PDB file of C-alpha atoms and ligand atoms in Angstrom:
ATOM      1  CA  MET A   1       0.074   0.034   0.100  1.00  0.00           C
ATOM      2  CA  PRO A   2       1.484   3.242  -0.927  1.00  0.00           C
ATOM      3  CA  GLU A   3       2.336   5.479   2.006  1.00  0.00           C
ATOM      4  CA  LEU A   4       3.429   9.005   2.158  1.00  0.00           C
ATOM      5  CA  PRO A   5       6.717   8.616   0.631  1.00  0.00           C
ATOM      6  CA  GLU A   6       5.453   6.843  -2.344  1.00  0.00           C
ATOM      7  CA  VAL A   7       2.703   9.459  -2.998  1.00  0.00           C
ATOM      8  CA  GLU A   8       5.262  12.241  -2.499  1.00  0.00           C
ATOM      9  CA  VAL A   9       7.462  10.486  -5.156  1.00  0.00           C
ATOM     10  CA  LEU A  10       4.317  10.303  -7.269  1.00  0.00           C
ATOM     11  CA  LYS A  11       3.744  13.932  -6.648  1.00  0.00           C
ATOM     12  CA  LEU A  12       7.125  15.055  -7.775  1.00  0.00           C
ATOM     13  CA  SER A  13       6.782  12.836 -10.959  1.00  0.00           C
ATOM     14  CA  LEU A  14       3.383  14.261 -11.882  1.00  0.00           C
ATOM     15  CA  SER A  15       4.816  17.842 -11.270  1.00  0.00           C
ATOM     16  CA  ARG A  16       7.611  17.077 -13.818  1.00  0.00           C
ATOM     17  CA  PHE A  17       5.370  15.669 -16.348  1.00  0.00           C
ATOM     18  CA  ILE A  18       2.126  17.670 -16.232  1.00  0.00           C
ATOM     19  CA  ASN A  19       2.503  20.731 -14.123  1.00  0.00           C
ATOM     20  CA  LYS A  20       0.862  23.680 -16.256  1.00  0.00           C
ATOM     21  CA  ALA A  21      -0.325  21.183 -18.752  1.00  0.00           C
ATOM     22  CA  THR A  22      -3.621  21.539 -20.385  1.00  0.00           C
ATOM     23  CA  ILE A  23      -5.999  18.610 -20.540  1.00  0.00           C
ATOM     24  CA  LYS A  24      -7.174  17.786 -24.056  1.00  0.00           C
ATOM     25  CA  LYS A  25      -9.457  14.705 -23.636  1.00  0.00           C
ATOM     26  CA  VAL A  26     -10.483  12.557 -20.544  1.00  0.00           C
ATOM     27  CA  GLU A  27     -11.745   8.929 -21.057  1.00  0.00           C
ATOM     28  CA  ILE A  28     -13.121   6.899 -18.273  1.00  0.00           C
ATOM     29  CA  LEU A  29     -12.335   3.333 -19.047  1.00  0.00           C
ATOM     30  CA  ASN A  30     -13.928   1.751 -15.874  1.00  0.00           C
ATOM     31  CA  LYS A  31     -15.715   3.986 -13.254  1.00  0.00           C
ATOM     32  CA  ASN A  32     -15.599   1.330 -10.554  1.00  0.00           C
ATOM     33  CA  LEU A  33     -13.216   2.358  -8.000  1.00  0.00           C
ATOM     34  CA  ARG A  34     -13.955   2.850  -4.154  1.00  0.00           C
ATOM     35  CA  TYR A  35     -16.185   5.677  -5.185  1.00  0.00           C
ATOM     36  CA  LYS A  36     -17.534   5.639  -8.805  1.00  0.00           C
ATOM     37  CA  ILE A  37     -15.824   8.027 -11.059  1.00  0.00           C
ATOM     38  CA  SER A  38     -18.285  10.592 -12.018  1.00  0.00           C
ATOM     39  CA  SER A  39     -18.948  11.090 -15.527  1.00  0.00           C
ATOM     40  CA  SER A  40     -19.107  14.868 -14.811  1.00  0.00           C
ATOM     41  CA  LEU A  41     -15.215  14.498 -14.739  1.00  0.00           C
ATOM     42  CA  ILE A  42     -15.044  14.727 -18.439  1.00  0.00           C
ATOM     43  CA  LYS A  43     -16.779  18.046 -18.916  1.00  0.00           C
ATOM     44  CA  LYS A  44     -15.078  19.574 -16.009  1.00  0.00           C
ATOM     45  CA  LEU A  45     -11.507  18.712 -16.937  1.00  0.00           C
ATOM     46  CA  GLU A  46     -11.470  19.110 -20.635  1.00  0.00           C
ATOM     47  CA  GLY A  47      -9.802  22.290 -21.806  1.00  0.00           C
ATOM     48  CA  LYS A  48      -8.566  22.959 -18.256  1.00  0.00           C
ATOM     49  CA  LYS A  49      -4.932  23.779 -17.222  1.00  0.00           C
ATOM     50  CA  ILE A  50      -3.428  22.446 -14.324  1.00  0.00           C
ATOM     51  CA  LEU A  51      -1.914  25.100 -12.031  1.00  0.00           C
ATOM     52  CA  LYS A  52       0.182  23.143  -9.433  1.00  0.00           C
ATOM     53  CA  ILE A  53       0.124  19.538  -7.925  1.00  0.00           C
ATOM     54  CA  THR A  54       0.522  19.067  -4.177  1.00  0.00           C
ATOM     55  CA  ARG A  55       0.337  16.292  -1.764  1.00  0.00           C
ATOM     56  CA  ARG A  56      -1.682  16.173   1.836  1.00  0.00           C
ATOM     57  CA  ALA A  57      -1.219  12.879   3.798  1.00  0.00           C
ATOM     58  CA  LYS A  58      -1.626  10.112   1.161  1.00  0.00           C
ATOM     59  CA  TYR A  59      -3.700  12.319  -1.240  1.00  0.00           C
ATOM     60  CA  ILE A  60      -2.503  13.895  -4.436  1.00  0.00           C
ATOM     61  CA  ILE A  61      -4.210  17.284  -5.240  1.00  0.00           C
ATOM     62  CA  ILE A  62      -4.205  18.698  -8.647  1.00  0.00           C
ATOM     63  CA  HIS A  63      -5.149  22.405  -8.599  1.00  0.00           C
ATOM     64  CA  PHE A  64      -7.211  23.906 -11.265  1.00  0.00           C
ATOM     65  CA  GLU A  65      -8.616  27.441 -11.455  1.00  0.00           C
ATOM     66  CA  ASN A  66     -11.984  26.897  -9.571  1.00  0.00           C
ATOM     67  CA  PHE A  67     -11.569  23.228  -8.271  1.00  0.00           C
ATOM     68  CA  PHE A  68      -9.520  20.525  -7.131  1.00  0.00           C
ATOM     69  CA  LEU A  69      -8.813  16.999  -8.465  1.00  0.00           C
ATOM     70  CA  LEU A  70      -8.466  14.454  -5.707  1.00  0.00           C
ATOM     71  CA  LEU A  71      -6.453  11.315  -6.226  1.00  0.00           C
ATOM     72  CA  HIS A  72      -6.115   8.533  -3.468  1.00  0.00           C
ATOM     73  CA  LEU A  73      -3.933   5.405  -4.485  1.00  0.00           C
ATOM     74  CA  GLY A  74      -5.782   3.150  -2.092  1.00  0.00           C
ATOM     75  CA  MET A  75      -3.991  -0.248  -2.176  1.00  0.00           C
ATOM     76  CA  THR A  76      -2.759  -0.652  -5.679  1.00  0.00           C
ATOM     77  CA  GLY A  77      -3.297   2.451  -7.522  1.00  0.00           C
ATOM     78  CA  LEU A  78      -0.627   3.318 -10.196  1.00  0.00           C
ATOM     79  CA  VAL A  79      -0.183   6.434 -12.230  1.00  0.00           C
ATOM     80  CA  PHE A  80       1.859   6.255 -15.300  1.00  0.00           C
ATOM     81  CA  PHE A  81       2.425   8.096 -18.756  1.00  0.00           C
ATOM     82  CA  ARG A  82       2.911   7.305 -22.279  1.00  0.00           C
ATOM     83  CA  LYS A  83       3.247   9.413 -25.244  1.00  0.00           C
ATOM     84  CA  LEU A  84       0.793   9.548 -27.701  1.00  0.00           C
ATOM     85  CA  LYS A  85       2.846   8.934 -30.558  1.00  0.00           C
ATOM     86  CA  ASN A  86       5.793   6.495 -30.796  1.00  0.00           C
ATOM     87  CA  ILE A  87       4.824   4.533 -27.707  1.00  0.00           C
ATOM     88  CA  LYS A  88       7.889   2.072 -27.854  1.00  0.00           C
ATOM     89  CA  LYS A  89      10.391   4.914 -27.447  1.00  0.00           C
ATOM     90  CA  ILE A  90       9.637   6.337 -24.170  1.00  0.00           C
ATOM     91  CA  LYS A  91      10.864   5.357 -20.678  1.00  0.00           C
ATOM     92  CA  THR A  92       7.889   6.710 -18.892  1.00  0.00           C
ATOM     93  CA  SER A  93       5.814   3.802 -20.056  1.00  0.00           C
ATOM     94  CA  PHE A  94       8.211   1.139 -18.972  1.00  0.00           C
ATOM     95  CA  TYR A  95       5.937  -0.993 -17.211  1.00  0.00           C
ATOM     96  CA  TYR A  96       3.158  -0.498 -19.626  1.00  0.00           C
ATOM     97  CA  GLU A  97       5.454  -1.690 -22.437  1.00  0.00           C
ATOM     98  CA  LYS A  98       6.487  -4.688 -20.529  1.00  0.00           C
ATOM     99  CA  ASN A  99       2.816  -5.467 -20.004  1.00  0.00           C
ATOM    100  CA  GLU A 100       3.331  -5.912 -16.394  1.00  0.00           C
ATOM    101  CA  ILE A 101       0.129  -3.648 -15.883  1.00  0.00           C
ATOM    102  CA  LYS A 102      -2.999  -5.256 -17.460  1.00  0.00           C
ATOM    103  CA  LYS A 103      -4.779  -2.856 -19.433  1.00  0.00           C
ATOM    104  CA  LYS A 104      -8.119  -4.178 -18.103  1.00  0.00           C
ATOM    105  CA  HIS A 105      -7.255  -2.543 -14.719  1.00  0.00           C
ATOM    106  CA  ASN A 106      -6.836   0.951 -16.490  1.00  0.00           C
ATOM    107  CA  HIS A 107      -9.635   3.155 -15.037  1.00  0.00           C
ATOM    108  CA  LEU A 108      -9.010   6.667 -16.463  1.00  0.00           C
ATOM    109  CA  SER A 109      -6.923   8.015 -19.235  1.00  0.00           C
ATOM    110  CA  ILE A 110      -6.344  11.788 -19.267  1.00  0.00           C
ATOM    111  CA  TYR A 111      -4.776  13.135 -22.647  1.00  0.00           C
ATOM    112  CA  PHE A 112      -2.781  16.594 -22.559  1.00  0.00           C
ATOM    113  CA  THR A 113      -2.060  18.829 -25.204  1.00  0.00           C
ATOM    114  CA  ASN A 114       1.593  18.411 -24.594  1.00  0.00           C
ATOM    115  CA  GLY A 115       1.177  14.881 -26.061  1.00  0.00           C
ATOM    116  CA  LEU A 116       1.497  12.876 -22.837  1.00  0.00           C
ATOM    117  CA  VAL A 117      -1.320  10.508 -21.819  1.00  0.00           C
ATOM    118  CA  MET A 118      -1.828   9.834 -18.011  1.00  0.00           C
ATOM    119  CA  ILE A 119      -3.299   6.524 -17.125  1.00  0.00           C
ATOM    120  CA  TYR A 120      -4.617   5.462 -13.634  1.00  0.00           C
ATOM    121  CA  ASN A 121      -4.606   1.798 -13.175  1.00  0.00           C
ATOM    122  CA  ASP A 122      -5.719  -0.166 -10.092  1.00  0.00           C
ATOM    123  CA  VAL A 123      -5.911  -3.902  -9.661  1.00  0.00           C
ATOM    124  CA  ARG A 124      -7.804  -3.852  -6.278  1.00  0.00           C
ATOM    125  CA  LYS A 125      -9.895  -0.786  -6.916  1.00  0.00           C
ATOM    126  CA  PHE A 126      -9.516   0.659  -3.540  1.00  0.00           C
ATOM    127  CA  GLY A 127      -8.291   4.084  -4.893  1.00  0.00           C
ATOM    128  CA  TYR A 128     -10.583   7.007  -5.950  1.00  0.00           C
ATOM    129  CA  ILE A 129     -10.643  10.063  -8.001  1.00  0.00           C
ATOM    130  CA  LYS A 130     -13.042  12.901  -7.390  1.00  0.00           C
ATOM    131  CA  LEU A 131     -13.482  16.561  -7.815  1.00  0.00           C
ATOM    132  CA  LEU A 132     -13.464  18.974  -4.840  1.00  0.00           C
ATOM    133  CA  LYS A 133     -14.512  22.434  -4.598  1.00  0.00           C
ATOM    134  CA  LYS A 134     -12.515  23.161  -1.406  1.00  0.00           C
ATOM    135  CA  ILE A 135      -9.572  21.613   0.246  1.00  0.00           C
ATOM    136  CA  SER A 136     -10.577  22.477   3.780  1.00  0.00           C
ATOM    137  CA  ASP A 137     -13.390  19.894   3.893  1.00  0.00           C
ATOM    138  CA  LYS A 138     -13.382  16.196   4.224  1.00  0.00           C
ATOM    139  CA  PRO A 139     -11.083  14.233   3.792  1.00  0.00           C
ATOM    140  CA  PHE A 140      -8.684  17.019   4.993  1.00  0.00           C
ATOM    141  CA  SER A 141     -10.466  18.565   7.891  1.00  0.00           C
ATOM    142  CA  LYS A 142      -9.552  16.060  10.567  1.00  0.00           C
ATOM    143  CA  LEU A 143      -5.884  15.233   9.244  1.00  0.00           C
ATOM    144  CA  GLY A 144      -3.091  15.393  11.730  1.00  0.00           C
ATOM    145  CA  PRO A 145      -0.002  17.396  10.852  1.00  0.00           C
ATOM    146  CA  GLU A 146       2.498  16.296   8.155  1.00  0.00           C
ATOM    147  CA  PRO A 147       5.271  14.216   9.634  1.00  0.00           C
ATOM    148  CA  LEU A 148       7.764  16.606   8.021  1.00  0.00           C
ATOM    149  CA  SER A 149       6.271  19.704   9.055  1.00  0.00           C
ATOM    150  CA  LYS A 150       7.348  21.783  12.075  1.00  0.00           C
ATOM    151  CA  SER A 151       4.023  21.394  13.756  1.00  0.00           C
ATOM    152  CA  PHE A 152       4.821  17.608  14.067  1.00  0.00           C
ATOM    153  CA  ASN A 153       7.055  18.079  17.190  1.00  0.00           C
ATOM    154  CA  CYS A 154       7.713  16.771  20.754  1.00  0.00           C
ATOM    155  CA  ASN A 155       5.322  19.305  22.306  1.00  0.00           C
ATOM    156  CA  TYR A 156       2.490  18.314  20.004  1.00  0.00           C
ATOM    157  CA  PHE A 157       3.333  14.577  20.493  1.00  0.00           C
ATOM    158  CA  ASN A 158       3.550  14.757  24.406  1.00  0.00           C
ATOM    159  CA  LYS A 159       0.290  16.794  24.534  1.00  0.00           C
ATOM    160  CA  LYS A 160      -1.680  14.603  22.466  1.00  0.00           C
ATOM    161  CA  LYS A 161      -0.515  11.393  23.826  1.00  0.00           C
ATOM    162  CA  LYS A 162      -1.591  12.245  27.366  1.00  0.00           C
ATOM    163  CA  ASN A 163      -4.755  10.353  27.758  1.00  0.00           C
ATOM    164  CA  ILE A 164      -4.338   7.824  25.023  1.00  0.00           C
ATOM    165  CA  LYS A 165      -4.664   4.455  26.022  1.00  0.00           C
ATOM    166  CA  LYS A 166      -3.980   2.777  22.674  1.00  0.00           C
ATOM    167  CA  ASN A 167      -0.661   1.399  21.852  1.00  0.00           C
ATOM    168  CA  ILE A 168       2.047   3.295  20.118  1.00  0.00           C
ATOM    169  CA  LYS A 169       1.784   1.338  16.952  1.00  0.00           C
ATOM    170  CA  ASN A 170      -2.031   2.137  16.600  1.00  0.00           C
ATOM    171  CA  LEU A 171      -1.282   5.855  17.564  1.00  0.00           C
ATOM    172  CA  LEU A 172       1.249   6.381  14.742  1.00  0.00           C
ATOM    173  CA  LEU A 173      -1.266   4.854  12.283  1.00  0.00           C
ATOM    174  CA  ASP A 174      -3.880   7.050  13.295  1.00  0.00           C
ATOM    175  CA  GLN A 175      -4.237   9.726  10.545  1.00  0.00           C
ATOM    176  CA  ASN A 176      -5.831  12.174  12.875  1.00  0.00           C
ATOM    177  CA  PHE A 177      -2.757  12.123  14.801  1.00  0.00           C
ATOM    178  CA  VAL A 178      -0.061  12.376  12.167  1.00  0.00           C
ATOM    179  CA  SER A 179      -0.943  11.988   8.586  1.00  0.00           C
ATOM    180  CA  GLY A 180       0.448   9.771   5.942  1.00  0.00           C
ATOM    181  CA  LEU A 181       2.387   7.284   7.995  1.00  0.00           C
ATOM    182  CA  GLY A 182       1.597   3.671   7.192  1.00  0.00           C
ATOM    183  CA  ASN A 183       2.385   0.144   8.453  1.00  0.00           C
ATOM    184  CA  ILE A 184       5.746  -0.308   6.808  1.00  0.00           C
ATOM    185  CA  TYR A 185       7.288   3.003   8.101  1.00  0.00           C
ATOM    186  CA  VAL A 186       5.812   2.830  11.448  1.00  0.00           C
ATOM    187  CA  ASN A 187       7.394  -0.528  11.962  1.00  0.00           C
ATOM    188  CA  GLU A 188      10.843   0.925  10.865  1.00  0.00           C
ATOM    189  CA  VAL A 189      10.472   3.846  13.097  1.00  0.00           C
ATOM    190  CA  LEU A 190       9.635   1.641  16.303  1.00  0.00           C
ATOM    191  CA  PHE A 191      12.621  -0.620  15.609  1.00  0.00           C
ATOM    192  CA  GLN A 192      14.922   2.384  15.509  1.00  0.00           C
ATOM    193  CA  SER A 193      13.300   3.842  18.393  1.00  0.00           C
ATOM    194  CA  LYS A 194      13.840   0.773  20.325  1.00  0.00           C
ATOM    195  CA  LEU A 195      10.192   0.976  21.335  1.00  0.00           C
ATOM    196  CA  SER A 196       7.866  -2.255  21.309  1.00  0.00           C
ATOM    197  CA  PRO A 197       4.791  -1.638  19.336  1.00  0.00           C
ATOM    198  CA  TYR A 198       2.674  -2.742  22.445  1.00  0.00           C
ATOM    199  CA  VAL A 199       3.718   0.087  24.651  1.00  0.00           C
ATOM    200  CA  THR A 200       0.663   2.234  25.603  1.00  0.00           C
ATOM    201  CA  SER A 201       0.916   5.763  24.305  1.00  0.00           C
ATOM    202  CA  LYS A 202       0.537   7.608  27.355  1.00  0.00           C
ATOM    203  CA  LYS A 203       3.294   5.694  29.237  1.00  0.00           C
ATOM    204  CA  ILE A 204       5.943   6.713  26.685  1.00  0.00           C
ATOM    205  CA  ASN A 205       8.532   9.030  28.259  1.00  0.00           C
ATOM    206  CA  LYS A 206       9.951  12.175  26.734  1.00  0.00           C
ATOM    207  CA  ILE A 207      13.124  10.805  25.733  1.00  0.00           C
ATOM    208  CA  LYS A 208      11.431   8.154  23.582  1.00  0.00           C
ATOM    209  CA  VAL A 209       9.107  10.874  22.069  1.00  0.00           C
ATOM    210  CA  VAL A 210      12.274  12.561  20.964  1.00  0.00           C
ATOM    211  CA  LEU A 211      13.661   9.469  19.463  1.00  0.00           C
ATOM    212  CA  ILE A 212      10.364   8.610  17.655  1.00  0.00           C
ATOM    213  CA  ILE A 213      10.021  12.106  15.922  1.00  0.00           C
ATOM    214  CA  LYS A 214      13.530  12.066  14.972  1.00  0.00           C
ATOM    215  CA  PHE A 215      13.303   8.655  13.354  1.00  0.00           C
ATOM    216  CA  ILE A 216       9.844   9.370  11.731  1.00  0.00           C
ATOM    217  CA  LYS A 217      11.395  12.407  10.039  1.00  0.00           C
ATOM    218  CA  LYS A 218      14.524  10.789   9.117  1.00  0.00           C
ATOM    219  CA  ILE A 219      12.879   7.559   7.717  1.00  0.00           C
ATOM    220  CA  ILE A 220      10.455   9.315   5.524  1.00  0.00           C
ATOM    221  CA  LYS A 221      13.000  11.670   4.272  1.00  0.00           C
ATOM    222  CA  ASP A 222      15.260   8.747   3.414  1.00  0.00           C
ATOM    223  CA  ALA A 223      12.491   6.790   1.786  1.00  0.00           C
ATOM    224  CA  ILE A 224      11.563   9.829  -0.377  1.00  0.00           C
ATOM    225  CA  LYS A 225      15.056  10.267  -1.568  1.00  0.00           C
ATOM    226  CA  LYS A 226      15.165   6.697  -2.532  1.00  0.00           C
ATOM    227  CA  GLY A 227      12.102   7.140  -4.442  1.00  0.00           C
ATOM    228  CA  GLY A 228       9.920   5.021  -1.936  1.00  0.00           C
ATOM    229  CA  SER A 229       9.624   1.378  -1.237  1.00  0.00           C
ATOM    230  CA  SER A 230       8.580  -1.141  -4.148  1.00  0.00           C
ATOM    231  CA  ILE A 231       6.599  -3.597  -2.551  1.00  0.00           C
ATOM    232  CA  LYS A 232       2.985  -4.997  -3.396  1.00  0.00           C
ATOM    233  CA  ASN A 233       2.476  -3.043  -6.510  1.00  0.00           C
ATOM    234  CA  TYR A 234       4.132   0.387  -5.858  1.00  0.00           C
ATOM    235  CA  LYS A 235       5.889   1.804  -8.783  1.00  0.00           C
ATOM    236  CA  HIS A 236       6.775   5.597  -9.739  1.00  0.00           C
ATOM    237  CA  SER A 237       4.816   7.158 -12.315  1.00  0.00           C
ATOM    238  CA  ASP A 238       7.859   7.016 -14.527  1.00  0.00           C
ATOM    239  CA  GLY A 239       7.722   3.344 -14.284  1.00  0.00           C
ATOM    240  CA  LYS A 240      10.921   2.776 -11.899  1.00  0.00           C
ATOM    241  CA  SER A 241      10.660   1.024  -8.593  1.00  0.00           C
ATOM    242  CA  GLY A 242      11.541   2.532  -5.537  1.00  0.00           C
ATOM    243  CA  LYS A 243      14.628   1.554  -3.621  1.00  0.00           C
ATOM    244  CA  TYR A 244      13.948   1.921   0.050  1.00  0.00           C
ATOM    245  CA  GLN A 245      12.820  -1.562   0.541  1.00  0.00           C
ATOM    246  CA  ASP A 246      16.541  -2.381   0.478  1.00  0.00           C
ATOM    247  CA  SER A 247      16.827  -0.349   3.580  1.00  0.00           C
ATOM    248  CA  PHE A 248      14.159  -2.221   5.631  1.00  0.00           C
ATOM    249  CA  LYS A 249      15.900  -3.102   9.198  1.00  0.00           C
ATOM    250  CA  VAL A 250      12.778  -4.817  10.473  1.00  0.00           C
ATOM    251  CA  TYR A 251       9.865  -5.035   7.931  1.00  0.00           C
ATOM    252  CA  GLY A 252       9.256  -8.361   6.532  1.00  0.00           C
ATOM    253  CA  ARG A 253      12.142  -9.930   8.403  1.00  0.00           C
ATOM    254  CA  LYS A 254      10.282 -12.502  10.410  1.00  0.00           C
ATOM    255  CA  GLY A 255      12.635 -15.099  11.976  1.00  0.00           C
ATOM    256  CA  LEU A 256      15.793 -13.354  10.548  1.00  0.00           C
ATOM    257  CA  PRO A 257      18.423 -12.243  13.158  1.00  0.00           C
ATOM    258  CA  CYS A 258      18.116  -8.626  14.537  1.00  0.00           C
ATOM    259  CA  ILE A 259      20.603  -6.252  12.832  1.00  0.00           C
ATOM    260  CA  LYS A 260      21.418  -4.476  16.056  1.00  0.00           C
ATOM    261  CA  LYS A 261      25.084  -5.022  17.080  1.00  0.00           C
ATOM    262  CA  GLY A 262      25.310  -7.596  19.938  1.00  0.00           C
ATOM    263  CA  CYS A 263      21.608  -8.870  19.650  1.00  0.00           C
ATOM    264  CA  ASN A 264      21.114 -12.156  18.647  1.00  0.00           C
ATOM    265  CA  ALA A 265      17.321 -12.254  18.944  1.00  0.00           C
ATOM    266  CA  LEU A 266      15.188 -13.226  15.944  1.00  0.00           C
ATOM    267  CA  ILE A 267      12.472 -10.657  14.519  1.00  0.00           C
ATOM    268  CA  GLN A 268       8.947 -11.666  15.320  1.00  0.00           C
ATOM    269  CA  ARG A 269       5.917 -10.825  13.765  1.00  0.00           C
ATOM    270  CA  ALA A 270       2.588 -10.349  15.319  1.00  0.00           C
ATOM    271  CA  PHE A 271      -0.877  -8.793  14.302  1.00  0.00           C
ATOM    272  CA  ILE A 272      -1.557  -5.535  15.998  1.00  0.00           C
ATOM    273  CA  GLY A 273      -4.915  -3.861  14.927  1.00  0.00           C
ATOM    274  CA  GLN A 274      -4.909  -6.254  12.061  1.00  0.00           C
ATOM    275  CA  ARG A 275      -1.662  -5.178  10.514  1.00  0.00           C
ATOM    276  CA  SER A 276       1.601  -7.206  10.525  1.00  0.00           C
ATOM    277  CA  SER A 277       4.002  -5.765  13.245  1.00  0.00           C
ATOM    278  CA  PHE A 278       7.674  -6.879  13.037  1.00  0.00           C
ATOM    279  CA  PHE A 279       9.770  -6.246  15.825  1.00  0.00           C
ATOM    280  CA  CYS A 280      12.977  -7.273  17.904  1.00  0.00           C
ATOM    281  CA  PRO A 281      11.635  -8.758  21.256  1.00  0.00           C
ATOM    282  CA  LYS A 282      15.047  -7.931  22.817  1.00  0.00           C
ATOM    283  CA  CYS A 283      15.700  -4.441  21.529  1.00  0.00           C
ATOM    284  CA  GLN A 284      12.350  -3.015  21.587  1.00  0.00           C
ATOM    285  CA  ARG A 285      10.996  -2.407  24.941  1.00  0.00           C
TER     286      ARG A 285
HETATM  287 ZN1  LIG B   1      17.339  -6.850  18.462  1.00  0.00          ZN
END
């Protein structure tokens, strides 16, 4: 499932390809996503120019003069490009040419006047695309701060966690507490912070909070730099895989030895809040 770094990398790719571009034609190939793609999208988008592309949490926001187009990738959403002419020659359609992406999972094609075609593909159909008048409304109104923003700091963390009985794993996944973190990166953050995923949030001391904040920011930044992680269907919009999965210290390492020096414990896997948790029973307390 794409998390913040993957969506940020997608935003950067989109900005490179279609910032300031004008839409020529919109084709809805299969409207069945988490919410049905509205056919009003076609009329609304054709002839319009993109002003800028931003990200909030795991949402891509494409800005137009009087409205916004919201894109959420769900579990398996992919955005990729091809050129109208000379399909075989361009790198941007790498996976498309290799036929790894099945055409039957293409939901939407947007043709731009610059000759590029943007395609949204989603095997499991949990993603969605919709028009918004304002970006202060749902789903943005309740979102917690961005993990890389200044407002996500120790003061905020200490204040918020005060009365929270749920465990730290579930707190970090709570989008109202901090937005954009998902299962993979939370596993990595807790490992680096030497904190058990089971610890009750309000019991975490201030020293640990400093570590958690530090590692959230560091890991998210590193992952963006490396192009995100490529597991379970995630690819850039320019068709390359991310590299951050090579840096996983704990995620997906069940039964393998902990990498911390002097620790000979084996990484365990457990389900917390129905999500896989990987942790070292010795280092993480
Ligand atoms: Zn260990």
